[in-house]
Amino acid sequence: MAIYRFRVTFEDYEDIYREIDMPSRATFLELHEAIHNSTGYRSDVSSSFYVSNDQWKKGTEISLLPSDRKAEAGVLTMEAIRLSKFIDDPHQKFYYVYNFDRPYDFHVELVKILKEEDGKIYPLISKSVGEAPKNAAAAAFPLSTGVDDDDDDDDEVAGDETEYGVDDEEEFDMFDDESSEGDSEEQSQKSNGFEDEF
C-alpha cells in the first residue's frame, strides 16, 4: 500500500510544520485528526480541506461538520472521501481551514509517496518542527490553565485601544484648541494655586 507523506505548515508561521505519513486509503477525516494529534488542538470543530493549486487557490471543498447551507449544496464530507481520490499530482496541495469560528489556515502538501513499512503504525507523525502557536489554541478553546488565556485577551484589547486611542486623543486636542483662551487662563491659575500650596 502507498503511504502519502504530507507536510502541514501554518500559513502564518512557515517555520512551524509537521510531516505526517498517511495510508493512501485513509480518509480526509483521518488526516484532519492526525494534524490535531500533532498540534494538540481539538479536532471536533467545523473545518475544511480545499483541493488547491500551486498558488494555494481554493478549489473543491471537503468539509467536517458543514453548515446546513453547505450540506444542502452537496458539499463533500471528510469521513466519506479517501485521500487517494484527490491525489492527481506528486506534489498535490490542499488548503486547510481549521475552526471556522476562529480560523487558522494551513498549507498541506504531498511531499513524498512511500511504501508501507512493516512495524509502523499509520497515521505516523514522521517529523515535528516548532511548537504549535499557543494563542491559536488558547484563543479558540482553553487548553491551558486559563490564566494565560486571560492575559492574551487583555493584550489584544490593549492593542486595539492603542491603535484607536491615538486618533481619539488627537481629536480631543483639536477641541481643546478651539476652546476659549479663558479656559487656559483658568488652568494656569489653578496650576499656580497648586504650586503655592506646596
Rosetta silent file (secondary structure, phi, psi, omega in degrees, C-alpha in Angstrom):
SEQUENCE: MAIYRFRVTFEDYEDIYREIDMPSRATFLELHEAIHNSTGYRSDVSSSFYVSNDQWKKGTEISLLPSDRKAEAGVLTMEAIRLSKFIDDPHQKFYYVYNFDRPYDFHVELVKILKEEDGKIYPLISKSVGEAPKNAAAAAFPLSTGVDDDDDDDDEVAGDETEYGVDDEEEFDMFDDESSEGDSEEQSQKSNGFEDEF
SCORE:     score description
SCORE:     0.000 S_00000001
   1 L     0.000  141.634  178.665    0.000    0.000    0.000 S_00000001
   2 E   -76.435  145.784  176.187    1.195    3.515   -0.799 S_00000001
   3 E  -118.265  126.833  177.552    1.925    5.947    2.034 S_00000001
   4 E   -94.388  126.068  173.531    1.477    9.665    1.464 S_00000001
   5 E  -100.409  116.091  179.172    3.818   11.972    3.355 S_00000001
   6 E  -104.535  138.098  168.792    2.213   15.371    3.845 S_00000001
   7 E   -99.487  122.804 -177.477    3.946   18.486    5.091 S_00000001
   8 E  -111.705  115.431 -174.904    1.458   20.533    7.128 S_00000001
   9 E  -121.558  136.820  171.874    2.523   24.153    7.660 S_00000001
  10 E   -65.499  131.045 -178.510    0.810   27.003    9.486 S_00000001
  11 L   -60.287  -37.939 -176.983    0.146   29.670    6.868 S_00000001
  12 L   -91.609   -4.217 -179.548    1.266   32.447    9.244 S_00000001
  13 E  -137.184   79.731 -172.009    4.170   30.504   10.778 S_00000001
  14 E   -67.967  -17.766 -179.825    6.114   28.881    7.948 S_00000001
  15 E   -86.061   -1.130  177.042    8.884   27.693   10.277 S_00000001
  16 E  -110.826  119.048 -179.248    6.400   25.504   12.205 S_00000001
  17 E  -152.442  164.391  175.395    5.388   22.332   10.412 S_00000001
  18 E  -129.039  144.053  170.285    4.579   18.661   10.761 S_00000001
  19 E  -111.084  123.426 -173.416    5.254   15.799    8.376 S_00000001
  20 E  -124.522  126.084  177.878    2.535   13.173    8.610 S_00000001
  21 E   -93.376  124.508 -176.860    2.538    9.790    6.865 S_00000001
  22 E  -125.349  137.927  172.772   -0.933    8.652    5.838 S_00000001
  23 E   -63.873  145.039 -178.414   -2.102    5.449    4.111 S_00000001
  24 L   -62.194  -26.734 -179.398   -3.498    6.185    0.650 S_00000001
  25 L   -84.213   -3.471 -179.328   -6.798    4.566    1.639 S_00000001
  26 L   -67.555  157.579  178.782   -7.201    6.891    4.671 S_00000001
  27 E   -93.972  167.437  175.634   -9.949    9.499    4.663 S_00000001
  28 H   -64.274  -28.917  176.593   -9.624   13.254    4.976 S_00000001
  29 H   -62.986  -41.151  178.967  -11.147   12.895    8.442 S_00000001
  30 H   -65.730  -37.018  176.053   -8.197   10.733    9.481 S_00000001
  31 H   -65.887  -44.588  177.325   -5.777   13.351    8.124 S_00000001
  32 H   -54.758  -47.825 -179.060   -7.692   16.081    9.984 S_00000001
  33 H   -67.222  -37.339  179.251   -7.416   14.097   13.243 S_00000001
  34 H   -64.944  -38.810  178.086   -3.724   13.326   12.657 S_00000001
  35 H   -59.198  -43.720 -175.466   -2.983   17.032   12.181 S_00000001
  36 H   -82.904  -17.553  167.292   -4.553   17.836   15.535 S_00000001
  37 H   -66.312  -30.816 -177.607   -2.895   14.926   17.291 S_00000001
  38 H   -86.296  -17.649 -179.383    0.333   16.669   16.254 S_00000001
  39 H  -105.027  -22.784 -175.967   -0.734   20.188   17.342 S_00000001
  40 L    87.322    3.299  179.038   -2.714   19.441   20.489 S_00000001
  41 L   -83.784  156.234  175.597   -5.764   21.317   19.187 S_00000001
  42 L   -66.577  147.272 -179.287   -9.271   19.911   19.396 S_00000001
  43 L  -106.004   -3.280 -173.740  -10.444   18.129   16.276 S_00000001
  44 L   -96.454   45.426  177.720  -14.224   18.331   16.828 S_00000001
  45 L  -126.832  155.680 -176.883  -14.748   21.765   15.262 S_00000001
  46 L   -62.187  124.977 -176.263  -16.004   22.784   11.825 S_00000001
  47 E  -149.890  164.440  178.472  -13.111   22.704    9.337 S_00000001
  48 E  -148.753  143.095  165.458  -12.486   22.145    5.631 S_00000001
  49 E   -95.714  147.292  173.465   -9.851   20.984    3.203 S_00000001
  50 E  -127.290  126.840  173.614   -9.823   22.583   -0.258 S_00000001
  51 E   -60.981  131.682 -169.223   -8.163   20.924   -3.229 S_00000001
  52 E  -129.134  160.665  173.857   -5.575   23.525   -4.206 S_00000001
  53 L  -100.758 -171.589 -176.944   -3.215   24.522   -6.978 S_00000001
  54 L   -65.833  -20.141  178.713    0.407   25.701   -6.692 S_00000001
  55 L   -94.927   10.792  179.351   -0.760   29.213   -5.744 S_00000001
  56 L    61.780   32.611  175.592   -2.879   27.810   -2.866 S_00000001
  57 L   -80.992  134.556 -176.337   -6.113   28.818   -4.589 S_00000001
  58 E   -74.116  133.025  175.051   -9.114   27.031   -3.080 S_00000001
  59 E  -116.873 -130.619 -178.886  -10.928   24.502   -5.235 S_00000001
  60 E   -56.051  133.436 -179.155  -13.280   21.649   -4.285 S_00000001
  61 E   -95.413  139.385  175.196  -14.222   21.738   -0.596 S_00000001
  62 E  -126.439  112.566 -163.568  -14.138   18.676    1.674 S_00000001
  63 E  -111.800  151.615  168.433  -15.836   19.578    4.943 S_00000001
  64 E  -114.576  131.275 -177.784  -16.180   18.458    8.557 S_00000001
  65 L    52.756   56.889 -177.942  -19.403   19.499   10.314 S_00000001
  66 L   -66.253  153.567  174.977  -20.646   21.510    7.321 S_00000001
  67 L   -65.847  163.759  178.663  -23.270   24.213    7.751 S_00000001
  68 H   -58.030  -40.168 -178.228  -26.837   23.405    6.679 S_00000001
  69 H   -62.522  -44.027  179.307  -26.352   25.548    3.575 S_00000001
  70 H   -66.774  -40.923 -179.538  -23.218   23.641    2.547 S_00000001
  71 H   -61.814  -42.795  178.745  -24.840   20.291    3.293 S_00000001
  72 H   -64.279  -31.915 -179.927  -27.844   21.195    1.145 S_00000001
  73 L   -78.484   -4.237  176.186  -25.478   22.214   -1.656 S_00000001
  74 L    84.000   30.817  179.467  -23.957   18.718   -1.527 S_00000001
  75 L   -59.965  145.582  176.676  -20.517   19.551   -0.096 S_00000001
  76 E   -71.725  148.060 -179.325  -18.168   16.570    0.182 S_00000001
  77 E  -113.380  146.858 -175.086  -17.537   15.344    3.729 S_00000001
  78 H   -58.729  -40.602 -175.405  -14.213   14.321    5.239 S_00000001
  79 H   -70.455  -18.438 -175.478  -15.408   10.985    6.555 S_00000001
  80 H   -97.859  -11.780 -172.020  -16.686    9.921    3.120 S_00000001
  81 L  -114.689  126.657  176.951  -13.715   10.853    0.922 S_00000001
  82 E   -81.170  149.002  178.650  -10.436    8.952    0.673 S_00000001
  83 H   -56.600  -40.978 -175.508   -7.182   10.877    0.199 S_00000001
  84 H   -60.029  -23.949 -178.595   -6.395    8.919   -2.973 S_00000001
  85 H   -63.051  -29.217 -175.770   -9.470   10.368   -4.700 S_00000001
  86 H  -117.095   17.238  175.743   -7.822   13.794   -4.927 S_00000001
  87 L   -97.038   95.375  179.696   -4.147   12.897   -5.347 S_00000001
  88 L  -106.868   -9.571 -169.647   -3.534   13.712   -9.017 S_00000001
  89 L  -136.347  139.491  179.560   -0.106   15.248   -8.641 S_00000001
  90 L   -64.766  -11.657  175.282    3.049   14.023   -6.846 S_00000001
  91 L  -124.851   40.286 -178.316    3.082   17.420   -5.089 S_00000001
  92 L   -54.712  140.187 -179.470   -0.673   17.736   -4.571 S_00000001
  93 E  -119.529  146.324  173.035   -1.673   20.639   -2.331 S_00000001
  94 E  -131.511  132.773  173.319   -4.637   21.177   -0.038 S_00000001
  95 E   -92.035  128.922 -172.562   -5.553   24.442    1.636 S_00000001
  96 E  -122.490  121.389  177.112   -6.898   23.614    5.083 S_00000001
  97 E  -106.512  119.165 -178.372   -9.049   25.936    7.209 S_00000001
  98 E  -104.351  128.824  174.025   -9.328   24.826   10.815 S_00000001
  99 L    62.200   86.936 -176.583  -12.136   26.050   13.104 S_00000001
 100 L   -62.865  -21.990  177.960  -14.303   28.483   11.129 S_00000001
 101 L   -68.120  -41.299  175.651  -15.301   30.295   14.350 S_00000001
 102 L  -137.223   79.668 -166.055  -11.675   31.364   14.919 S_00000001
 103 L   -70.111  144.587  167.598   -9.938   30.160   11.784 S_00000001
 104 E  -126.686  134.351 -175.462   -6.348   29.093   11.362 S_00000001
 105 E  -104.753  140.589 -179.948   -5.127   28.316    7.865 S_00000001
 106 E  -128.053  151.408  168.809   -2.699   25.577    6.946 S_00000001
 107 E  -104.999  126.075  179.631   -0.903   24.522    3.783 S_00000001
 108 E  -118.322  114.952 -175.623   -0.939   20.738    3.328 S_00000001
 109 E  -125.540  133.393  173.122    1.397   19.484    0.617 S_00000001
 110 E   -72.275  119.596 -177.392    2.175   15.964   -0.529 S_00000001
 111 E  -108.485  -19.294 -178.107    5.985   15.802   -0.407 S_00000001
 112 E  -161.545  146.924  171.066    6.654   12.092   -0.946 S_00000001
 113 E  -113.587  121.015 -174.003    4.950    8.807   -1.791 S_00000001
 114 E  -115.351  171.955  171.164    6.480    5.926    0.157 S_00000001
 115 E   -95.016  146.815  177.621    5.950    2.199    0.556 S_00000001
 116 L   -61.959  136.796  179.160    4.318    0.937    3.718 S_00000001
 117 L  -107.570  135.469  178.219    6.893   -0.289    6.227 S_00000001
 118 L   -62.364  141.045  176.562    6.293   -3.295    8.439 S_00000001
 119 L    89.050  -12.010  178.420    6.032   -2.472   12.116 S_00000001
 120 L   -95.225  140.715  178.806    4.970    1.148   11.597 S_00000001
 121 L  -104.686  126.917 -178.622    1.516    2.283   12.678 S_00000001
 122 L  -109.561  148.076   -0.312   -0.183    4.837   10.463 S_00000001
 123 L   -63.292  150.949 -177.010   -1.031    7.705   10.597 S_00000001
 124 E  -132.216  127.481  173.981    2.512    8.498   11.702 S_00000001
 125 E   -84.612  103.086 -174.293    3.966   11.884   12.619 S_00000001
 126 E   -86.212  -20.793  178.754    7.374   11.460   10.997 S_00000001
 127 E  -154.268  139.315  178.790    8.679   14.963   11.737 S_00000001
 128 E  -136.182  115.955 -177.990    7.642   17.789   14.063 S_00000001
 129 E  -120.094  121.319  177.672    9.327   21.198   13.838 S_00000001
 130 L    81.151  156.989  177.816    8.418   24.044   16.197 S_00000001
 131 L   -88.229  139.437  175.059    5.645   24.370   18.752 S_00000001
 132 L   -60.208  135.357 -177.055    2.095   24.960   17.578 S_00000001
 133 L   -54.102  126.693 -176.436    1.268   28.600   18.389 S_00000001
 134 H   -64.635  -42.381 -176.136   -0.168   28.700   21.885 S_00000001
 135 H   -69.023  -21.988  175.395   -2.505   31.592   21.254 S_00000001
 136 H   -63.183  -45.327 -179.733   -4.009   29.767   18.286 S_00000001
 137 H   -72.961  -45.506 -173.823   -5.173   27.042   20.600 S_00000001
 138 H   -67.646  -34.823 -178.325   -5.962   29.248   23.564 S_00000001
 139 H   -66.797  -36.706 -175.562   -7.970   31.761   21.573 S_00000001
 140 H   -84.386  -34.389 -178.712  -10.268   29.113   20.169 S_00000001
 141 L  -166.425  141.242 -175.737  -10.593   26.963   23.259 S_00000001
 142 L   -70.885  115.014  173.696   -8.795   26.764   26.617 S_00000001
 143 L  -105.863  -15.411 -178.306   -6.110   24.091   26.519 S_00000001
 144 L  -106.348 -156.224 -173.610   -4.042   25.643   29.313 S_00000001
 145 L   -71.320  -22.546 -176.819   -4.812   26.864   32.839 S_00000001
 146 L   103.168  -26.985  179.107   -6.965   29.758   31.688 S_00000001
 147 H   -66.716  -46.751  179.659   -4.731   32.367   33.372 S_00000001
 148 H   -64.206  -34.912 -179.089   -2.585   32.778   30.277 S_00000001
 149 H   -62.597  -41.176  178.592   -5.682   32.917   28.104 S_00000001
 150 H   -62.696  -40.972  178.816   -6.976   35.914   30.063 S_00000001
 151 H   -61.402  -41.252  179.956   -3.620   37.627   29.634 S_00000001
 152 H   -61.726  -42.311  179.742   -3.739   37.026   25.887 S_00000001
 153 H   -63.219  -41.424 -179.936   -7.206   38.574   25.692 S_00000001
 154 H   -61.705  -41.166 -179.812   -6.062   41.607   27.686 S_00000001
 155 H   -61.249  -42.044 -178.970   -3.136   42.116   25.329 S_00000001
 156 H   -63.357  -41.762 -179.378   -5.421   42.059   22.319 S_00000001
 157 H   -65.403  -43.933 -179.453   -7.751   44.647   23.860 S_00000001
 158 H   -60.286  -39.018  179.249   -4.832   46.863   24.861 S_00000001
 159 H   -61.947  -40.539  179.487   -3.544   46.703   21.288 S_00000001
 160 H   -65.684  -40.728 -179.680   -6.899   47.859   19.965 S_00000001
 161 H   -62.166  -41.423  179.916   -7.050   50.745   22.455 S_00000001
 162 H   -64.132  -43.551 -176.216   -3.604   51.906   21.384 S_00000001
 163 H   -60.136  -44.806 -176.255   -4.493   51.651   17.733 S_00000001
 164 H   -93.438  -23.718 -175.475   -7.613   53.778   18.049 S_00000001
 165 H   -63.434  -35.484 -178.271   -6.692   55.773   21.163 S_00000001
 166 H   -62.121  -45.751  179.771   -4.068   57.897   19.396 S_00000001
 167 H   -63.030  -41.101 -179.249   -6.569   59.188   16.886 S_00000001
 168 H   -62.186  -42.136 -179.320   -9.117   59.911   19.613 S_00000001
 169 H   -63.136  -40.436  179.271   -6.591   61.926   21.603 S_00000001
 170 H   -61.843  -39.293  178.962   -5.713   63.974   18.542 S_00000001
 171 H   -64.943  -40.457  178.695   -9.374   64.769   18.021 S_00000001
 172 H   -65.351  -36.789  177.463   -9.712   65.879   21.643 S_00000001
 173 H   -59.694  -40.088 -179.386   -6.624   68.093   21.242 S_00000001
 174 H   -62.862  -39.527  179.002   -8.332   69.806   18.350 S_00000001
 175 H   -66.846  -37.157  179.263  -11.369   70.543   20.534 S_00000001
 176 H   -62.567  -40.061 -179.564   -9.102   71.930   23.264 S_00000001
 177 H   -63.234  -33.615 -176.784   -7.514   74.337   20.766 S_00000001
 178 H   -78.489  -16.603 -178.161  -10.935   75.630   19.779 S_00000001
 179 L   -69.783  162.334 -174.004  -11.938   76.320   23.381 S_00000001
 180 L   -67.948  155.798 -179.767  -11.699   79.897   24.697 S_00000001
 181 H   -68.462  -23.125  178.980   -8.442   81.304   25.991 S_00000001
 182 H   -58.183  -36.208  179.085  -10.213   81.975   29.273 S_00000001
 183 H   -62.295  -42.274 -178.266  -10.172   78.228   29.947 S_00000001
 184 H   -68.766  -34.648  177.491   -6.411   78.104   29.555 S_00000001
 185 H   -64.689  -42.492  178.275   -6.012   81.121   31.845 S_00000001
 186 H   -59.541  -40.593 -179.417   -8.162   79.387   34.469 S_00000001
 187 H   -64.101  -40.973 -178.919   -5.997   76.293   34.143 S_00000001
 188 H   -68.406  -35.428  177.545   -2.791   78.286   34.641 S_00000001
 189 H   -65.258  -41.094  179.082   -4.276   79.996   37.702 S_00000001
 190 H   -62.144  -42.839 -177.755   -5.262   76.597   39.102 S_00000001
 191 H   -67.347  -36.747  177.535   -1.801   75.265   38.481 S_00000001
 192 H   -64.875  -41.577  179.463   -0.232   78.339   40.111 S_00000001
 193 H   -61.414  -38.192  179.321   -2.521   77.938   43.075 S_00000001
 194 H   -61.438  -45.821 -178.548   -1.464   74.325   43.275 S_00000001
 195 H   -64.199  -37.774 -178.959    2.193   75.279   43.300 S_00000001
 196 H   -62.402  -37.266 -179.487    1.593   77.882   46.024 S_00000001
 197 H   -61.887  -33.343  179.558    0.093   75.241   48.264 S_00000001
 198 L   -83.652    0.000    0.000    3.314   73.251   48.052 S_00000001
